[in-house]
Amino acid sequence: KSMLAWHYTTGRKLQYITASGMLIPGSTGIEPPDKPILWFSRNQHWEQTAGNACHDAGQPVRRLTLRETYAQSGGLVRYGCDVKRLYAGEALRLKAQVSREVWAALHAAGKQQQAYPAAWCGSVDSIPLEGLIVNIMSDSFKWEQFEAG
């Protein structure tokens, strides 16, 4: 049985993802020639960097916790993909054509948010939803199988 990596996202984005039929790499903060990365994490509970950014007046930007993001974003959703379909580390950096400097900055930012960048992996290609496992966070903060319909 192979290991799953998870793309963590919010309930608010579920309808758009379902409508498109695929997970699409996000281009936030990406400058060509860098390619957008569809991020996954081998963290089996939550990826800290998936939390929404919180801009409290006069405070440094921080990531909302799992519970805060859940409350603000119409719940939480995650998509499980076989890690063998994804790239990690240097292979992912090269695939996405990201400079060493930008990559180091991403890792530093992740660590500041109590994330574990070694668990990150991803794809530069869109991934069809077919064949992925979809979980929804329950009101008791447990991941449960999503039944469409």
Coordinates of N, CA, C and O in Angstrom, one line a residue:
K1 N 0.9 -1.2 0.0 CA 0.0 0.0 0.0 C 0.9 1.2 0.0 O 1.8 1.3 0.8
S2 N 0.6 2.1 -0.9 CA 1.5 3.3 -1.0 C 1.0 4.4 -0.2 O -0.2 4.5 0.2
M3 N 1.9 5.3 0.1 CA 1.6 6.5 0.9 C 0.9 7.6 0.2 O 1.1 7.8 -1.0
L4 N -0.1 8.2 0.8 CA -0.8 9.3 0.2 C -0.1 10.7 0.7 O 0.3 10.8 1.8
A5 N -0.1 11.6 -0.3 CA 0.2 13.0 0.1 C -1.1 13.7 -0.1 O -2.0 13.3 -0.9
W6 N -1.3 14.8 0.6 CA -2.6 15.5 0.6 C -2.5 16.9 0.1 O -1.6 17.7 0.5
H7 N -3.4 17.3 -0.7 CA -3.6 18.7 -1.1 C -4.7 19.3 -0.2 O -5.8 18.9 -0.3
Y8 N -4.3 20.1 0.7 CA -5.3 20.7 1.7 C -5.9 22.0 1.1 O -5.1 22.8 0.6
T9 N -7.2 22.1 1.2 CA -7.8 23.4 0.7 C -9.1 23.6 1.6 O -9.3 22.9 2.6
T10 N -9.8 24.6 1.2 CA -11.0 25.0 2.0 C -12.3 24.6 1.3 O -12.4 24.4 0.1
G11 N -13.3 24.5 2.2 CA -14.7 24.1 1.7 C -15.2 25.1 0.6 O -15.9 24.7 -0.3
R12 N -14.8 26.4 0.8 CA -15.2 27.4 -0.2 C -14.7 27.1 -1.6 O -15.3 27.5 -2.6
K13 N -13.5 26.4 -1.7 CA -13.0 26.2 -3.0 C -13.5 24.8 -3.6 O -13.3 24.6 -4.8
L14 N -14.1 24.0 -2.8 CA -14.6 22.7 -3.2 C -15.4 22.8 -4.5 O -15.2 22.0 -5.4
Q15 N -16.4 23.7 -4.5 CA -17.3 23.7 -5.7 C -16.5 24.0 -7.0 O -16.8 23.5 -8.0
Y16 N -15.5 24.9 -6.9 CA -14.8 25.3 -8.1 C -13.9 24.1 -8.5 O -13.8 23.9 -9.7
I17 N -13.3 23.4 -7.6 CA -12.5 22.3 -7.9 C -13.3 21.2 -8.5 O -13.0 20.6 -9.5
T18 N -14.5 20.9 -7.9 CA -15.4 19.9 -8.4 C -15.8 20.2 -9.8 O -15.9 19.4 -10.7
A19 N -16.2 21.5 -10.0 CA -16.7 21.9 -11.3 C -15.6 21.7 -12.4 O -15.9 21.4 -13.5
S20 N -14.3 22.0 -12.1 CA -13.3 21.9 -13.1 C -12.8 20.5 -13.3 O -12.2 20.2 -14.3
G21 N -13.2 19.6 -12.3 CA -12.8 18.2 -12.4 C -11.3 17.9 -12.2 O -10.8 16.8 -12.4
M22 N -10.6 19.0 -11.8 CA -9.1 18.7 -11.5 C -8.6 19.7 -10.5 O -9.2 20.8 -10.2
L23 N -7.4 19.3 -10.0 CA -6.7 20.2 -9.1 C -5.7 20.9 -10.1 O -5.0 20.3 -10.8
I24 N -5.6 22.2 -10.0 CA -4.8 23.0 -10.9 C -3.8 23.8 -10.1 O -4.1 24.4 -9.1
P25 N -2.5 23.8 -10.6 CA -1.5 24.5 -9.8 C -1.9 26.0 -9.7 O -2.3 26.6 -10.6
G26 N -1.6 26.5 -8.5 CA -2.0 27.9 -8.2 C -0.8 28.8 -8.6 O 0.4 28.5 -8.3
S27 N -1.0 30.0 -9.2 CA 0.1 30.8 -9.7 C 0.4 32.0 -8.8 O 1.0 32.9 -9.2
T28 N -0.2 31.9 -7.5 CA 0.1 33.0 -6.6 C 1.6 33.2 -6.4 O 2.3 32.3 -6.0
G29 N 2.1 34.5 -6.6 CA 3.4 34.8 -6.3 C 4.5 34.1 -7.2 O 5.6 34.1 -6.9
I30 N 4.0 33.6 -8.3 CA 4.9 32.9 -9.3 C 5.3 33.9 -10.4 O 4.4 34.5 -11.0
E31 N 6.6 34.0 -10.7 CA 7.0 34.8 -11.8 C 7.7 33.9 -12.9 O 8.5 33.0 -12.5
P32 N 7.3 34.0 -14.2 CA 8.0 33.2 -15.2 C 9.5 33.5 -15.0 O 9.9 34.6 -14.7
P33 N 10.4 32.5 -15.3 CA 10.1 31.2 -15.9 C 9.5 30.1 -14.9 O 9.3 29.0 -15.2
D34 N 9.4 30.5 -13.6 CA 8.9 29.6 -12.6 C 7.5 29.1 -13.0 O 6.8 29.8 -13.6
K35 N 7.3 27.8 -12.8 CA 6.0 27.2 -13.1 C 5.2 27.1 -11.8 O 5.8 26.8 -10.8
P36 N 3.9 27.3 -11.9 CA 3.1 27.1 -10.7 C 3.2 25.7 -10.2 O 3.3 24.8 -11.0
I37 N 3.1 25.5 -8.9 CA 3.2 24.2 -8.3 C 1.8 23.9 -7.6 O 1.3 24.7 -6.9
L38 N 1.4 22.7 -7.9 CA 0.2 22.2 -7.1 C 0.8 21.5 -5.9 O 1.4 20.4 -6.0
W39 N 0.6 22.1 -4.8 CA 1.3 21.6 -3.5 C 0.5 20.5 -2.8 O -0.7 20.5 -2.7
F40 N 1.3 19.5 -2.4 CA 0.8 18.4 -1.5 C 1.7 18.3 -0.3 O 2.8 18.8 -0.3
S41 N 1.2 17.7 0.7 CA 2.0 17.5 1.9 C 1.8 16.0 2.4 O 0.7 15.5 2.3
R42 N 2.9 15.4 2.8 CA 2.9 14.1 3.4 C 2.4 14.1 4.8 O 2.2 13.1 5.5
N43 N 2.2 15.3 5.4 CA 1.6 15.5 6.7 C 0.2 14.9 6.7 O -0.6 15.4 5.9
Q44 N -0.1 13.9 7.5 CA -1.3 13.2 7.4 C -2.5 13.8 8.1 O -3.6 13.3 8.1
H45 N -2.3 15.0 8.8 CA -3.4 15.6 9.5 C -3.7 17.0 8.9 O -4.9 17.3 8.6
W46 N -2.7 17.8 8.7 CA -2.9 19.2 8.2 C -1.6 19.8 7.8 O -0.5 19.4 8.4
E47 N -1.6 20.6 6.8 CA -0.4 21.3 6.4 C -0.5 22.8 6.8 O -1.5 23.5 6.4
Q48 N 0.4 23.2 7.7 CA 0.2 24.5 8.4 C 0.2 25.6 7.3 O -0.5 26.6 7.5
T49 N 0.9 25.5 6.2 CA 0.9 26.6 5.2 C -0.4 26.6 4.4 O -0.6 27.5 3.6
A50 N -1.3 25.6 4.6 CA -2.6 25.7 3.9 C -3.6 26.6 4.6 O -4.6 26.9 4.1
G51 N -3.3 27.0 5.9 CA -4.1 27.9 6.6 C -4.2 29.2 5.9 O -3.3 29.7 5.2
N52 N -5.4 29.9 6.0 CA -5.5 31.2 5.4 C -4.6 32.2 6.1 O -4.3 32.1 7.3
A53 N -4.1 33.2 5.4 CA -3.3 34.3 6.0 C -4.2 35.2 6.7 O -5.3 35.5 6.3
C54 N -3.7 35.7 7.9 CA -4.5 36.5 8.7 C -3.8 37.9 8.8 O -2.6 37.9 9.2
H55 N -4.5 38.9 8.4 CA -3.8 40.3 8.5 C -4.5 41.1 9.6 O -5.4 41.9 9.3
D56 N -4.1 40.9 10.8 CA -4.7 41.7 11.9 C -4.0 43.1 11.9 O -2.8 43.1 11.7
A57 N -4.7 44.2 12.0 CA -4.1 45.5 11.9 C -3.0 45.6 13.0 O -3.2 45.2 14.1
G58 N -1.9 46.1 12.5 CA -0.7 46.3 13.4 C 0.0 45.0 13.8 O 1.0 45.1 14.6
Q59 N -0.4 43.9 13.3 CA 0.2 42.6 13.7 C 0.9 42.0 12.4 O 0.5 42.2 11.3
P60 N 2.0 41.3 12.7 CA 2.6 40.6 11.5 C 1.6 39.6 10.9 O 0.8 39.0 11.7
V61 N 1.7 39.4 9.6 CA 0.8 38.4 9.0 C 1.1 37.0 9.6 O 2.3 36.6 9.8
R62 N 0.1 36.3 10.0 CA 0.3 34.9 10.5 C -0.7 34.0 9.7 O -1.7 34.5 9.1
R63 N -0.5 32.7 9.8 CA -1.4 31.7 9.3 C -2.4 31.4 10.3 O -2.1 31.2 11.5
L64 N -3.7 31.3 9.9 CA -4.7 30.8 10.8 C -4.5 29.4 11.1 O -3.9 28.6 10.3
T65 N -4.9 28.9 12.2 CA -4.8 27.5 12.6 C -5.8 26.7 11.8 O -6.7 27.3 11.2
L66 N -5.7 25.4 11.9 CA -6.7 24.5 11.3 C -8.1 24.9 11.7 O -9.0 25.1 10.8
R67 N -8.3 25.1 13.0 CA -9.7 25.4 13.4 C -10.2 26.8 12.9 O -11.3 27.0 12.6
E68 N -9.3 27.8 13.0 CA -9.6 29.1 12.5 C -9.9 29.1 11.0 O -10.9 29.7 10.5
T69 N -9.1 28.4 10.2 CA -9.3 28.3 8.8 C -10.7 27.6 8.5 O -11.5 28.0 7.7
Y70 N -10.9 26.5 9.2 CA -12.2 25.8 9.1 C -13.4 26.7 9.3 O -14.3 26.7 8.5
A71 N -13.3 27.5 10.4 CA -14.4 28.4 10.7 C -14.6 29.5 9.7 O -15.8 29.9 9.4
Q72 N -13.5 30.0 9.1 CA -13.6 31.1 8.2 C -13.9 30.7 6.7 O -14.3 31.6 5.9
S73 N -13.7 29.5 6.4 CA -13.6 29.1 5.0 C -14.6 28.1 4.5 O -14.4 27.4 3.5
G74 N -15.7 27.9 5.3 CA -16.7 26.9 4.8 C -16.2 25.5 5.0 O -16.5 24.6 4.2
G75 N -15.4 25.3 6.0 CA -14.8 23.9 6.2 C -13.5 23.7 5.5 O -13.0 24.6 4.9
L76 N -13.0 22.4 5.7 CA -11.8 22.0 5.1 C -11.9 20.8 4.3 O -12.7 19.9 4.6
V77 N -11.1 20.7 3.2 CA -11.2 19.6 2.3 C -9.7 19.2 2.0 O -8.9 20.0 2.0
R78 N -9.5 17.9 1.7 CA -8.2 17.5 1.3 C -8.3 16.4 0.2 O -9.3 15.6 0.2
Y79 N -7.4 16.4 -0.7 CA -7.4 15.5 -1.8 C -6.1 14.6 -1.7 O -5.0 15.2 -1.6
G80 N -6.3 13.3 -1.6 CA -5.2 12.4 -1.4 C -4.7 11.8 -2.7 O -5.5 11.4 -3.6
C81 N -3.4 11.9 -3.0 CA -2.8 11.4 -4.2 C -1.6 10.5 -3.8 O -0.9 10.8 -2.9
D82 N -1.4 9.5 -4.6 CA -0.3 8.6 -4.4 C 1.0 9.4 -4.5 O 1.2 10.1 -5.5
V83 N 1.9 9.4 -3.5 CA 3.1 10.2 -3.6 C 4.0 9.8 -4.8 O 4.8 10.6 -5.3
K84 N 3.8 8.6 -5.3 CA 4.6 8.2 -6.5 C 4.3 9.0 -7.7 O 5.1 9.1 -8.7
R85 N 3.1 9.7 -7.7 CA 2.8 10.6 -8.9 C 3.3 12.0 -8.7 O 3.1 12.8 -9.6
L86 N 4.0 12.3 -7.6 CA 4.4 13.6 -7.3 C 5.9 13.7 -7.3 O 6.6 12.7 -7.2
Y87 N 6.4 14.9 -7.3 CA 7.8 15.2 -7.2 C 8.1 15.8 -5.8 O 7.2 16.5 -5.3
A88 N 9.3 15.7 -5.3 CA 9.6 16.3 -4.0 C 11.0 16.9 -4.1 O 11.8 16.5 -4.9
G89 N 11.3 17.8 -3.1 CA 12.6 18.3 -3.0 C 13.2 18.9 -4.3 O 12.5 19.6 -5.0
E90 N 14.5 18.5 -4.5 CA 15.2 19.1 -5.6 C 14.5 18.7 -7.0 O 14.5 19.6 -7.9
A91 N 13.9 17.5 -7.1 CA 13.3 17.1 -8.3 C 12.1 18.1 -8.6 O 11.9 18.5 -9.8
L92 N 11.4 18.4 -7.6 CA 10.2 19.4 -7.7 C 10.7 20.8 -8.1 O 10.2 21.4 -9.0
R93 N 11.8 21.2 -7.4 CA 12.3 22.5 -7.7 C 12.8 22.7 -9.1 O 12.4 23.6 -9.8
L94 N 13.4 21.6 -9.6 CA 13.9 21.6 -11.0 C 12.7 21.6 -12.0 O 12.7 22.3 -13.0
K95 N 11.8 20.7 -11.7 CA 10.6 20.6 -12.6 C 9.8 21.9 -12.7 O 9.3 22.3 -13.8
A96 N 9.8 22.7 -11.6 CA 9.1 24.0 -11.6 C 9.9 25.1 -12.0 O 9.5 26.3 -12.0
Q97 N 11.2 24.8 -12.2 CA 12.2 25.8 -12.6 C 12.3 27.0 -11.6 O 12.4 28.2 -12.0
V98 N 12.2 26.7 -10.4 CA 12.3 27.6 -9.3 C 13.8 27.8 -8.9 O 14.5 26.8 -8.8
S99 N 14.2 29.1 -8.8 CA 15.6 29.3 -8.4 C 15.9 28.8 -7.0 O 15.0 28.7 -6.2
R100 N 17.2 28.5 -6.7 CA 17.5 28.1 -5.4 C 17.2 29.1 -4.3 O 16.8 28.8 -3.2
E101 N 17.3 30.4 -4.7 CA 17.0 31.5 -3.7 C 15.5 31.5 -3.3 O 15.1 31.6 -2.2
V102 N 14.7 31.4 -4.4 CA 13.2 31.4 -4.1 C 12.8 30.2 -3.3 O 12.0 30.2 -2.4
W103 N 13.4 29.0 -3.7 CA 13.1 27.7 -3.0 C 13.5 27.8 -1.5 O 12.7 27.4 -0.7
A104 N 14.7 28.4 -1.3 CA 15.1 28.6 0.1 C 14.2 29.5 0.9 O 13.9 29.2 2.1
A105 N 13.7 30.5 0.2 CA 12.8 31.5 0.9 C 11.4 30.8 1.2 O 10.9 31.0 2.2
L106 N 11.0 30.0 0.3 CA 9.7 29.2 0.5 C 9.9 28.3 1.7 O 9.0 28.3 2.6
H107 N 11.0 27.6 1.8 CA 11.3 26.7 2.9 C 11.4 27.5 4.3 O 10.8 27.1 5.3
A108 N 12.0 28.7 4.2 CA 12.2 29.5 5.4 C 10.8 30.0 5.9 O 10.5 30.0 7.1
A109 N 10.0 30.4 4.9 CA 8.7 30.9 5.2 C 7.8 29.8 5.8 O 7.1 30.0 6.8
G110 N 7.9 28.6 5.3 CA 7.2 27.4 5.8 C 7.6 27.1 7.2 O 6.7 26.9 8.1
K111 N 8.9 27.1 7.5 CA 9.4 26.8 8.8 C 8.9 27.9 9.8 O 8.6 27.5 11.0
Q112 N 8.9 29.1 9.4 CA 8.4 30.2 10.3 C 6.9 29.9 10.7 O 6.5 30.4 11.7
Q113 N 6.2 29.2 9.8 CA 4.8 29.0 10.1 C 4.6 27.6 10.7 O 3.5 27.0 10.7
Q114 N 5.7 27.1 11.3 CA 5.7 25.7 11.9 C 5.3 24.6 11.0 O 4.7 23.6 11.4
A115 N 5.6 24.8 9.7 CA 5.4 23.7 8.7 C 6.7 22.9 8.7 O 7.7 23.3 9.2
Y116 N 6.6 21.8 8.0 CA 7.7 20.9 7.8 C 8.0 20.7 6.3 O 7.4 19.8 5.7
P117 N 8.8 21.6 5.7 CA 9.0 21.6 4.3 C 9.5 20.2 3.7 O 9.2 19.9 2.6
A118 N 10.1 19.4 4.5 CA 10.6 18.1 4.0 C 9.4 17.2 3.7 O 9.5 16.3 2.9
A119 N 8.2 17.5 4.2 CA 7.0 16.8 3.9 C 6.3 17.2 2.6 O 5.3 16.6 2.1
W120 N 6.8 18.4 2.0 CA 6.1 18.9 0.8 C 6.5 18.1 -0.4 O 7.6 17.7 -0.6
C121 N 5.5 18.0 -1.3 CA 5.7 17.5 -2.6 C 4.7 18.1 -3.5 O 3.9 18.9 -3.1
G122 N 4.8 17.8 -4.8 CA 3.8 18.5 -5.7 C 4.0 18.1 -7.1 O 4.7 17.2 -7.5
S123 N 3.2 18.8 -8.0 CA 3.2 18.6 -9.4 C 3.1 19.9 -10.1 O 2.5 20.9 -9.6
V124 N 3.7 20.0 -11.3 CA 3.5 21.2 -12.1 C 2.4 21.1 -13.1 O 2.0 22.0 -13.8
D125 N 1.8 19.9 -13.1 CA 0.7 19.6 -14.0 C -0.6 19.5 -13.2 O -0.6 19.2 -12.0
S126 N -1.7 19.8 -13.8 CA -3.0 19.6 -13.2 C -3.3 18.1 -13.0 O -2.8 17.3 -13.8
I127 N -4.0 17.8 -11.9 CA -4.3 16.4 -11.6 C -5.8 16.2 -11.6 O -6.5 16.8 -10.9
P128 N -6.3 15.3 -12.5 CA -7.7 15.0 -12.5 C -8.2 14.5 -11.1 O -7.4 13.7 -10.5
L129 N -9.4 14.8 -10.8 CA -9.9 14.4 -9.5 C -10.2 12.9 -9.5 O -10.1 12.2 -8.4
E130 N -10.4 12.3 -10.6 CA -10.7 10.9 -10.7 C -9.5 10.1 -10.2 O -8.4 10.4 -10.6
G131 N -9.8 9.2 -9.3 CA -8.7 8.4 -8.7 C -8.1 9.0 -7.4 O -7.3 8.4 -6.8
L132 N -8.5 10.3 -7.1 CA -8.0 10.8 -5.8 C -9.0 10.5 -4.7 O -10.2 10.3 -5.0
I133 N -8.5 10.5 -3.5 CA -9.3 10.3 -2.3 C -9.7 11.7 -1.8 O -8.9 12.6 -1.8
V134 N -11.0 11.9 -1.6 CA -11.4 13.2 -1.1 C -12.0 13.1 0.3 O -12.8 12.2 0.6
N135 N -11.4 13.9 1.3 CA -11.9 13.9 2.7 C -12.4 15.3 3.0 O -11.9 16.3 2.5
I136 N -13.4 15.3 3.9 CA -13.9 16.5 4.4 C -13.7 16.5 5.9 O -13.9 15.5 6.6
M137 N -13.4 17.7 6.5 CA -13.2 17.8 7.9 C -14.6 17.8 8.6 O -15.4 18.7 8.2
S138 N -14.8 17.0 9.5 CA -16.1 16.9 10.2 C -16.1 18.0 11.3 O -15.1 18.6 11.6
D139 N -17.3 18.2 11.8 CA -17.5 19.2 12.9 C -16.7 18.9 14.2 O -16.4 19.7 15.0
S140 N -16.3 17.6 14.3 CA -15.5 17.2 15.4 C -14.0 17.1 15.0 O -13.2 16.5 15.7
F141 N -13.7 17.7 13.9 CA -12.3 17.9 13.4 C -11.6 16.5 13.2 O -10.5 16.3 13.5
K142 N -12.4 15.6 12.5 CA -11.8 14.4 12.0 C -12.0 14.4 10.5 O -13.0 14.8 10.0
W143 N -11.0 13.8 9.8 CA -11.2 13.7 8.4 C -12.1 12.5 8.0 O -11.9 11.4 8.6
E144 N -13.0 12.8 7.2 CA -14.0 11.7 6.8 C -14.1 11.7 5.3 O -13.9 12.7 4.6
Q145 N -14.3 10.5 4.8 CA -14.5 10.2 3.3 C -15.7 11.1 2.8 O -16.7 11.2 3.4
F146 N -15.4 11.8 1.7 CA -16.4 12.7 1.1 C -17.3 11.8 0.2 O -16.7 11.2 -0.7
E147 N -18.6 11.9 0.4 CA -19.5 11.2 -0.6 C -20.2 12.3 -1.4 O -20.9 13.1 -0.9
A148 N -19.9 12.3 -2.7 CA -20.5 13.4 -3.5 C -22.0 13.1 -3.6 O -22.4 12.0 -3.6
G149 N -22.7 14.2 -3.8 CA -24.1 14.1 -3.9 C -24.7 14.3 -2.6 O -25.8 14.4 -2.3

